Coordinates of C-alpha atoms in Angstrom, one line a residue:
Chain A
M29 CA 10.1 -12.7 3.0
R30 CA 6.6 -12.1 2.2
W31 CA 7.1 -8.3 1.7
L32 CA 9.6 -9.0 -1.4
P33 CA 6.9 -8.9 -4.1
V34 CA 5.2 -5.8 -2.5
F35 CA 9.0 -4.0 -2.7
R36 CA 9.5 -5.0 -6.1
R37 CA 6.4 -3.6 -7.5
E38 CA 6.6 -0.5 -5.5
F39 CA 10.5 0.5 -6.2
G40 CA 9.8 -0.7 -10.2
A41 CA 6.9 1.8 -10.1
A42 CA 9.0 4.5 -7.9
V43 CA 12.3 4.5 -10.5
T44 CA 9.8 4.5 -13.8
S45 CA 7.4 6.8 -12.9
P46 CA 7.3 10.3 -14.6
A47 CA 6.6 12.1 -11.5
H48 CA 9.6 10.6 -9.5
L49 CA 12.0 11.2 -12.6
L50 CA 10.7 15.0 -12.4
F51 CA 11.2 15.2 -8.9
A52 CA 14.9 13.8 -8.8
A53 CA 15.4 16.2 -11.6
L54 CA 14.0 19.2 -9.4
F55 CA 16.3 17.6 -6.4
F56 CA 19.4 17.9 -8.7
A57 CA 18.5 21.2 -10.1
L58 CA 18.2 22.7 -6.4
L59 CA 21.2 20.9 -5.1
G60 CA 23.4 22.1 -8.1
I61 CA 22.3 25.9 -7.3
L62 CA 22.3 25.8 -3.7
F63 CA 25.7 24.3 -3.9
S64 CA 27.4 26.6 -6.2
D65 CA 26.9 29.4 -4.0
T66 CA 28.5 27.4 -1.4
L67 CA 31.5 26.5 -4.0
A68 CA 31.9 30.2 -5.2
L69 CA 32.7 31.4 -1.8
F70 CA 35.3 29.0 -1.2
A71 CA 36.9 29.4 -4.4
D72 CA 36.8 33.3 -3.8
A73 CA 38.0 32.6 -0.6
S74 CA 40.8 30.4 -1.6
A75 CA 41.7 33.3 -4.4
G76 CA 42.5 35.6 -1.6
S77 CA 39.2 37.4 -1.3
Q78 CA 38.9 38.7 2.4
A79 CA 35.2 39.4 2.1
A80 CA 34.7 36.0 1.1
L81 CA 37.0 34.6 4.1
T82 CA 35.0 36.7 6.5
R83 CA 32.1 35.1 5.9
I84 CA 33.2 31.7 5.8
Q85 CA 34.7 32.4 9.1
E86 CA 31.1 33.7 10.3
Q87 CA 29.2 30.5 9.2
A88 CA 32.2 28.1 9.7
G89 CA 33.9 29.8 13.0
S90 CA 37.0 29.0 11.5
T91 CA 39.6 30.7 9.2
V92 CA 41.1 27.4 7.7
L93 CA 40.0 26.3 4.5
N94 CA 39.4 23.0 4.5
V95 CA 37.6 21.3 1.7
N96 CA 35.9 18.6 4.3
D97 CA 35.4 21.0 6.9
Y98 CA 33.8 23.6 4.9
L99 CA 32.6 22.6 1.4
A100 CA 31.6 18.9 2.1
R101 CA 29.9 20.0 5.7
N102 CA 28.0 22.2 3.7
F103 CA 27.0 19.7 1.0
F104 CA 25.7 17.4 3.5
G105 CA 23.7 20.0 5.3
I106 CA 22.1 21.1 1.9
V107 CA 21.3 17.6 0.9
L108 CA 19.4 16.9 4.4
G109 CA 17.4 20.1 4.0
L110 CA 16.3 19.0 0.3
L111 CA 15.6 15.2 1.9
I112 CA 13.0 16.9 4.3
F113 CA 11.2 18.3 1.5
A114 CA 11.8 15.2 -0.6
V115 CA 10.6 12.5 1.9
P116 CA 7.3 13.6 2.0
F117 CA 6.8 13.5 -1.5
F118 CA 8.0 10.2 -2.1
T119 CA 6.1 8.6 1.1
M120 CA 2.9 10.5 0.9
R121 CA 1.2 8.0 -1.7
L122 CA 2.8 4.6 -0.2
I123 CA -0.6 3.8 1.6
A124 CA -3.0 6.6 1.2
E125 CA -2.8 6.0 -2.6
E126 CA -3.5 2.2 -2.5
R127 CA -6.7 3.1 0.1
K128 CA -8.1 5.3 -2.1
L129 CA -7.9 3.5 -5.4
G130 CA -9.0 0.1 -3.5
T131 CA -5.8 -1.9 -4.3
Y132 CA -5.1 -1.8 -0.5
D133 CA -8.2 -4.6 -0.3
L134 CA -6.3 -6.5 -3.3
L135 CA -3.2 -6.6 -1.5
L136 CA -4.6 -7.8 1.6
S137 CA -6.7 -10.4 -0.2
Y138 CA -3.2 -12.2 -0.8
P139 CA -1.7 -14.2 2.1
L140 CA -0.1 -10.9 3.4
R141 CA -0.2 -9.4 6.5
E142 CA -0.3 -5.4 7.3
I143 CA 3.7 -5.6 8.4
D144 CA 4.5 -7.3 4.9
L145 CA 3.0 -4.3 3.2
L146 CA 4.7 -1.8 5.2
L147 CA 8.1 -3.6 5.0
G148 CA 7.8 -3.7 1.4
K149 CA 7.0 -0.1 1.0
F150 CA 9.2 1.1 3.5
F151 CA 12.4 -0.9 2.2
A152 CA 11.3 0.4 -1.8
A153 CA 10.6 4.0 -0.9
W154 CA 13.9 4.1 1.0
A155 CA 16.0 2.3 -1.7
A156 CA 14.8 5.0 -3.8
V157 CA 15.9 7.7 -1.6
C158 CA 19.0 6.3 -1.6
L159 CA 19.2 5.9 -5.4
I160 CA 19.1 9.8 -5.1
L161 CA 21.7 10.1 -2.7
G162 CA 23.7 7.4 -4.4
L163 CA 23.8 9.5 -7.4
S164 CA 24.9 13.0 -5.5
V165 CA 28.1 11.1 -5.0
L166 CA 29.0 12.9 -8.1
Y167 CA 29.6 16.4 -6.2
P168 CA 32.0 14.7 -3.7
L169 CA 33.5 13.4 -6.7
L170 CA 33.5 17.0 -8.0
M171 CA 35.0 18.2 -4.9
A172 CA 37.8 15.7 -5.1
W173 CA 38.9 16.7 -8.5
L174 CA 38.5 20.4 -8.2
S175 CA 40.6 20.2 -4.9
G176 CA 43.2 18.1 -6.9
G177 CA 42.5 15.1 -4.4
Q178 CA 42.9 17.3 -1.3
I179 CA 40.0 15.8 0.3
E180 CA 39.6 12.8 3.0
V181 CA 37.2 10.1 1.9
A182 CA 36.5 8.7 5.6
P183 CA 34.4 11.8 6.6
L184 CA 32.4 11.5 3.1
V185 CA 31.6 8.0 4.3
A186 CA 30.2 9.1 7.4
G187 CA 28.4 11.7 6.1
Y188 CA 26.3 9.8 3.7
L189 CA 26.0 7.0 6.2
G190 CA 24.5 9.9 8.4
L191 CA 22.4 10.8 5.4
V192 CA 21.3 7.1 4.9
C193 CA 20.1 6.5 8.5
A194 CA 18.3 10.0 8.6
S195 CA 16.3 9.2 5.3
A196 CA 15.3 5.8 6.9
G197 CA 14.0 7.4 10.2
F198 CA 12.5 10.3 7.8
V199 CA 10.8 7.7 5.1
A200 CA 9.3 5.6 8.0
I201 CA 7.6 8.7 9.5
G202 CA 6.2 9.1 6.0
L203 CA 4.6 5.7 6.0
L204 CA 3.0 6.4 9.3
A205 CA 1.7 9.6 8.3
S206 CA 0.4 7.7 4.9
S207 CA -1.1 4.9 6.8
L208 CA -3.2 7.4 9.1
T209 CA -5.2 8.8 5.9
E210 CA -6.5 8.1 2.5
N211 CA -5.7 11.8 1.3
Q212 CA -2.5 12.0 0.0
L213 CA -1.9 15.6 0.6
V214 CA -2.6 15.5 4.2
A215 CA -0.2 12.4 4.6
G216 CA 2.6 14.6 2.8
L217 CA 2.2 17.8 5.0
L218 CA 1.8 16.0 7.9
T219 CA 5.0 14.2 7.3
L220 CA 6.6 17.5 6.3
G221 CA 5.4 19.2 9.5
L222 CA 6.8 16.3 11.7
L223 CA 10.2 16.6 9.8
L224 CA 10.3 20.4 10.4
L225 CA 8.9 19.8 14.1
G226 CA 12.0 17.4 14.5
L227 CA 14.3 19.4 13.2
L228 CA 13.4 22.5 15.3
L229 CA 12.9 20.4 18.6
G230 CA 16.2 21.4 20.3
N231 CA 15.2 25.1 19.8
L232 CA 11.9 24.8 21.4
A233 CA 13.0 23.1 24.4
P234 CA 12.1 25.2 27.4
G235 CA 15.5 26.2 29.2
E236 CA 18.8 24.5 29.4
S237 CA 18.1 21.8 31.9
G238 CA 15.4 19.5 33.1
W239 CA 14.4 16.2 31.7
L240 CA 11.7 17.8 29.1
S241 CA 14.6 20.1 27.5
S242 CA 17.2 17.3 27.6
T243 CA 14.5 14.7 26.1
M244 CA 13.8 17.5 23.4
Q245 CA 17.2 18.2 22.6
S246 CA 18.2 14.5 22.4
L247 CA 15.1 13.8 19.9
D248 CA 16.4 16.8 17.7
L249 CA 17.0 15.8 14.4
Y250 CA 19.6 18.1 13.7
E251 CA 21.3 17.5 16.9
R252 CA 21.2 13.6 15.7
T253 CA 22.7 14.5 12.5
E254 CA 25.3 16.8 13.0
A255 CA 28.1 14.6 14.2
F256 CA 27.7 12.5 11.1
L257 CA 27.9 15.3 8.7
S258 CA 31.1 17.0 10.3
G259 CA 32.4 13.3 9.6
V260 CA 31.8 11.5 13.4
I261 CA 30.0 8.1 13.5
R262 CA 28.1 8.0 16.9
L263 CA 26.7 4.7 18.0
A264 CA 23.9 6.5 19.8
D265 CA 22.9 8.6 16.3
V266 CA 22.7 5.3 14.5
M267 CA 20.6 3.7 17.3
H268 CA 18.5 6.6 17.7
F269 CA 17.4 6.7 13.5
A270 CA 17.1 2.8 14.0
F271 CA 14.7 3.2 17.1
L272 CA 12.9 5.9 15.2
T273 CA 12.3 3.9 12.1
A274 CA 11.1 0.5 14.3
A275 CA 8.7 2.7 16.2
A276 CA 7.3 4.6 13.2
I277 CA 6.6 1.2 11.4
F278 CA 5.3 -0.4 14.5
L279 CA 3.1 2.5 15.0
A280 CA 1.7 2.4 11.4
D281 CA 1.0 -1.6 11.7
K282 CA -1.0 -0.6 14.6
A283 CA -3.0 1.8 12.5
L284 CA -3.8 -0.3 9.9
I285 CA -4.7 -3.0 12.1
V286 CA -7.0 -0.6 13.9
R287 CA -8.6 0.1 10.5
R288 CA -9.1 -3.8 10.0
L289 CA -11.0 -4.1 13.5
G290 CA -13.2 -1.7 11.7
V291 CA -14.6 0.3 14.7
M292 CA -15.5 3.4 12.1
R293 CA -16.0 2.7 8.7
Chain B
M17 CA -16.3 -25.4 2.4
I18 CA -17.3 -21.9 4.1
E19 CA -19.3 -21.6 7.5
I20 CA -20.2 -18.8 8.5
R21 CA -21.7 -18.9 12.4
E22 CA -23.4 -15.7 14.0
L23 CA -21.6 -13.2 12.0
S24 CA -21.8 -9.9 13.0
K25 CA -19.9 -6.6 12.4
A26 CA -21.0 -3.2 14.3
F27 CA -19.6 0.2 12.9
G28 CA -20.6 2.3 16.3
P29 CA -24.5 2.0 16.7
I30 CA -25.0 0.8 13.0
R31 CA -25.2 -2.9 12.8
A32 CA -24.1 -3.8 9.2
V33 CA -24.5 -7.5 9.5
D34 CA -26.4 -8.9 12.3
R35 CA -26.0 -12.5 13.4
L36 CA -25.8 -14.2 10.1
S37 CA -25.3 -17.6 9.5
F38 CA -25.0 -19.8 6.4
S39 CA -22.9 -22.5 5.3
L40 CA -21.8 -23.6 1.6
P41 CA -20.8 -26.9 0.5
R42 CA -17.9 -27.5 -1.8
G43 CA -18.8 -26.7 -5.5
E44 CA -21.8 -24.3 -5.0
I45 CA -22.3 -21.2 -6.6
L46 CA -23.7 -19.1 -4.3
G47 CA -25.8 -15.9 -5.2
F48 CA -25.5 -13.4 -2.4
L49 CA -28.1 -10.9 -2.8
G50 CA -29.7 -7.7 -1.2
P51 CA -30.5 -4.2 -1.5
N52 CA -27.7 -1.8 -1.7
G53 CA -26.4 -1.1 1.9
A54 CA -28.2 -4.5 3.0
G55 CA -24.3 -5.6 4.4
K56 CA -23.2 -7.9 1.5
T57 CA -19.6 -6.2 0.8
T58 CA -19.1 -6.1 4.6
T59 CA -19.8 -9.7 5.1
L60 CA -17.6 -10.8 2.3
R61 CA -14.8 -8.5 3.8
M62 CA -14.9 -10.5 6.9
V63 CA -14.9 -13.7 4.9
V64 CA -11.4 -12.7 3.0
G65 CA -10.1 -11.2 6.2
L66 CA -10.1 -7.7 5.3
L67 CA -12.3 -6.9 8.1
T68 CA -12.9 -8.5 12.0
P69 CA -16.2 -9.4 12.9
S70 CA -17.2 -7.8 16.0
A71 CA -19.0 -11.5 16.8
G72 CA -19.1 -14.9 15.3
R73 CA -16.9 -17.0 13.0
V74 CA -15.9 -17.5 9.3
I75 CA -14.5 -20.5 8.8
V76 CA -13.1 -21.9 5.5
N77 CA -12.1 -25.3 4.9
G78 CA -11.7 -25.8 8.8
H79 CA -9.5 -22.6 9.1
D80 CA -10.9 -19.9 11.3
A81 CA -10.5 -16.1 9.3
V82 CA -9.5 -14.4 12.6
C83 CA -7.2 -16.7 13.9
E84 CA -5.5 -18.0 11.1
P85 CA -5.7 -15.5 8.3
L86 CA -3.3 -16.3 5.8
A87 CA -4.6 -20.0 5.9
V88 CA -7.8 -18.6 4.9
K89 CA -6.4 -16.2 2.4
R90 CA -4.6 -18.8 0.4
L91 CA -7.4 -20.5 0.0
I92 CA -9.6 -17.5 -1.6
G93 CA -9.4 -15.9 -4.5
H94 CA -11.1 -12.4 -4.4
L95 CA -12.5 -9.9 -6.5
P96 CA -12.9 -6.5 -4.5
E97 CA -15.7 -4.2 -5.2
G98 CA -15.0 -1.9 -8.1
T99 CA -12.3 -3.8 -9.5
P100 CA -9.3 -2.3 -8.1
L101 CA -6.3 -2.9 -10.4
Y102 CA -2.7 -1.4 -10.9
A103 CA -3.3 0.5 -14.0
D104 CA 0.5 1.3 -14.7
M105 CA 1.1 -2.3 -15.3
T106 CA 0.7 -4.3 -18.4
V107 CA -1.6 -7.3 -17.7
S108 CA 1.2 -10.1 -17.5
A109 CA 3.4 -7.8 -15.1
F110 CA 0.7 -7.3 -12.9
L111 CA -0.1 -11.1 -12.8
R112 CA 3.5 -11.7 -12.2
F113 CA 3.3 -9.6 -9.5
V114 CA -0.2 -11.2 -8.2
A115 CA 1.5 -14.6 -8.8
H116 CA 4.7 -13.6 -6.3
A117 CA 2.4 -11.8 -3.8
K118 CA 0.2 -15.2 -3.5
G119 CA 3.1 -17.1 -2.7
L120 CA 3.6 -19.7 -5.6
P121 CA 6.9 -21.1 -6.0
S122 CA 8.7 -19.3 -8.9
R123 CA 9.0 -22.7 -10.8
L124 CA 5.0 -22.6 -11.0
R125 CA 4.5 -19.0 -11.8
A126 CA 4.8 -19.2 -15.4
G127 CA 2.4 -21.8 -15.8
A128 CA -0.3 -20.4 -13.5
I129 CA -0.4 -17.4 -15.4
D130 CA -0.7 -18.7 -18.6
Q131 CA -3.8 -20.9 -17.2
A132 CA -5.3 -17.7 -15.8
L133 CA -4.9 -15.7 -18.7
E134 CA -6.3 -18.4 -20.9
E135 CA -9.2 -19.0 -18.7
C136 CA -10.2 -15.5 -18.7
A137 CA -9.5 -15.1 -22.4
L138 CA -6.6 -12.6 -21.9
T139 CA -3.8 -14.4 -23.9
D140 CA -3.9 -11.7 -26.7
I141 CA -3.9 -8.9 -24.7
R142 CA -1.4 -10.0 -22.1
H143 CA 1.3 -7.2 -23.3
R144 CA -1.0 -4.1 -23.0
L145 CA -1.1 -1.6 -20.1
I146 CA -4.2 -2.1 -17.9
R147 CA -5.1 1.6 -18.1
H148 CA -6.0 1.4 -21.9
L149 CA -7.9 -1.6 -21.7
S150 CA -11.8 -1.5 -21.9
K151 CA -14.1 -1.8 -18.6
G152 CA -15.0 -5.7 -19.8
Y153 CA -11.4 -6.4 -20.4
R154 CA -10.0 -4.9 -16.9
Q155 CA -13.1 -6.8 -15.3
R156 CA -11.4 -10.2 -16.8
V157 CA -8.1 -9.1 -15.5
G158 CA -9.7 -8.7 -12.2
L159 CA -11.2 -12.3 -12.4
A160 CA -7.5 -13.7 -14.0
Q161 CA -5.9 -12.5 -10.5
A162 CA -8.6 -13.7 -8.1
V163 CA -8.0 -17.5 -10.0
L164 CA -4.5 -17.5 -10.3
G165 CA -2.9 -20.2 -8.8
D166 CA -6.4 -22.0 -8.8
P167 CA -7.6 -21.4 -5.3
P168 CA -10.7 -23.7 -4.3
V169 CA -12.8 -20.5 -3.5
L170 CA -13.7 -17.4 -5.0
I171 CA -15.3 -14.5 -3.4
L172 CA -16.6 -11.9 -6.2
D173 CA -18.0 -8.5 -5.3
E174 CA -20.4 -7.7 -8.1
P175 CA -18.4 -8.9 -11.0
T176 CA -21.0 -7.8 -13.8
V177 CA -21.4 -4.1 -12.7
G178 CA -21.0 -1.6 -15.4
L179 CA -20.7 -4.2 -18.7
D180 CA -22.5 -4.2 -21.4
P181 CA -24.8 -7.4 -22.0
R182 CA -22.4 -9.2 -24.5
Q183 CA -19.5 -9.1 -21.6
I184 CA -22.1 -9.9 -18.7
I185 CA -23.0 -13.1 -20.7
D186 CA -19.3 -14.0 -21.4
I187 CA -18.5 -13.6 -17.4
R188 CA -21.9 -15.5 -16.6
G189 CA -20.3 -18.4 -18.7
L190 CA -17.4 -18.3 -17.0
V191 CA -18.7 -18.5 -13.8
R192 CA -21.1 -21.1 -14.6
S193 CA -18.3 -23.3 -15.9
W194 CA -16.7 -23.4 -12.4
A195 CA -19.9 -24.9 -10.7
G196 CA -18.8 -28.5 -8.9
R197 CA -15.2 -27.2 -9.2
R198 CA -15.1 -24.5 -7.1
T199 CA -16.9 -22.8 -4.2
V200 CA -18.1 -19.3 -5.3
I201 CA -19.6 -16.3 -3.7
L202 CA -21.1 -13.9 -6.0
S203 CA -22.6 -10.8 -4.7
T204 CA -25.0 -8.8 -6.9
H205 CA -28.2 -7.1 -7.1
I206 CA -29.0 -8.2 -10.6
L207 CA -31.6 -11.1 -10.1
P208 CA -31.8 -12.6 -13.7
E209 CA -27.6 -12.4 -12.9
V210 CA -28.5 -15.0 -9.7
E211 CA -31.2 -17.3 -12.1
A212 CA -28.3 -18.0 -14.9
T213 CA -25.5 -19.0 -12.8
C214 CA -26.2 -19.9 -9.1
T215 CA -27.2 -23.3 -7.5
R216 CA -28.0 -21.3 -4.3
V217 CA -29.6 -17.9 -3.3
L218 CA -29.0 -16.0 -0.1
I219 CA -31.1 -13.1 0.5
I220 CA -30.0 -10.4 3.1
S221 CA -31.5 -6.9 4.2
R222 CA -30.4 -4.6 7.0
G223 CA -27.6 -7.5 8.0
R224 CA -29.9 -9.9 8.6
L225 CA -30.5 -13.3 6.6
R226 CA -34.3 -13.1 5.0
A227 CA -34.4 -16.1 2.8
E228 CA -31.9 -18.9 1.5
G229 CA -32.4 -21.9 -1.0
T230 CA -32.0 -23.0 -4.5
P231 CA -33.2 -20.4 -7.3
A232 CA -35.8 -22.4 -8.3
A233 CA -37.3 -22.8 -4.8
L234 CA -37.4 -19.5 -4.0
G235 CA -38.4 -18.4 -7.5
A236 CA -41.3 -21.1 -7.5
Q237 CA -43.8 -18.3 -6.5
G238 CA -44.0 -15.5 -8.8
G239 CA -40.5 -15.7 -9.6
L240 CA -37.1 -14.4 -8.2
E241 CA -38.3 -10.7 -8.5
Q242 CA -41.3 -11.8 -6.0
A243 CA -39.1 -13.6 -3.6
F244 CA -36.7 -10.8 -3.3
L245 CA -39.4 -8.0 -2.7
R246 CA -40.9 -10.8 -0.4
A247 CA -37.4 -11.4 1.7
I248 CA -37.0 -7.6 2.2
G249 CA -40.1 -7.3 3.2
D250 CA -41.5 -4.5 0.4
I251 CA -44.8 -5.8 -0.1
A252 CA -46.2 -6.8 3.0
E253 CA -48.8 -4.5 2.6
E254 CA -49.8 -5.7 -1.1
A255 CA -50.6 -9.4 0.0
P256 CA -53.8 -10.5 1.0

């Protein structure tokens, strides 16, 4: 538990910093704008608009109007999309800023190992992202209220579990990027690049079969979150994100140790 | 208390520290002198365990800095170069964090923080944000986090850089008060500072040990300034 003081400081800084609060406001503003489109379409279709129903049919491939299948599914998709842009913002400064300001040396002069620092930072940033996810529960509550309680809770729980698992993986990748450079902007852009690449990996796969294609498809972040967001919890998906998280933190630890070995100044 | 044996650090082809050996008994205050770029900070970073040596050993109170980094870090209070601090915290919140990070048991933390605040004369400004403090006060906050928990060894990297004469005198007085009680390495390139505060002096240049002794012995021939220039080899041609 040597990471606990780092976690407490970092989480405290995250929830009180004006930049983060402003960012959370932006996140919810975008979520509101994007979701209200989906909601309006669904409402038109429910009211009998044939054009709206056709569009939903094109998007979801089903003519049955279901709050879970269409509204909740799209809501989770929007949140996941926003996370890909939000996480780099939360993680870019984690290690890079400490190194730039010199406080990294201060932290490591206390009886802490590199991994304690990384775990404290990881859990703090993950908790900050989960806090935003927690606040977004307002939307499913709104859907439940608008649909007069005609919404199933279990798929919503699965969707949130998916978002929590995915954000652990995203935050760990951001932490790794932040460990590689002193430049926050580079760390943030590297994270965004890796996450977007992860999202497109399945589409980039060469052909339908072969080990390379199947590996790329199974690493695809969209592929890995799809089942969660439609309400199915697959152990393989949970393990995928657990492994991704552990691997990224392991590599970040190695990156910091290489720095301590000081091959280059 | 501190023993450095054949310590070397190479960054690619550059040898920043080259087979440096010295030992420092308990309670001594060592002035660690050298021109800019001599390898002072690199050496201190290796003592604290922020950098792994290319060769040689650092032993603090019987613990090896590479094999038992946490045991060594528990013995050391460190003020890094440039006094990095968390500007967005108040003095007391920052010291609470440091006490926790140093692994002090929670029942001892409040007492240790009060002691550090008092020792560095910060009690009156404990609730101020670090970002609002003057440079002199920030330096004292840096010293307070180093002495917090009463470590037997203090490693201070240029603690008086950028301070006004009054603040320098205050910090010198503080360091002098530790003589006999704490083992201190103080890196600096301000010579009068060493004469005023240190019990021993070590001069390095280009990573190598050039001179070692008490300030009085080194300064016997023409003062410490001459000794410094002789040691780093700048007045060789002027000598008769």
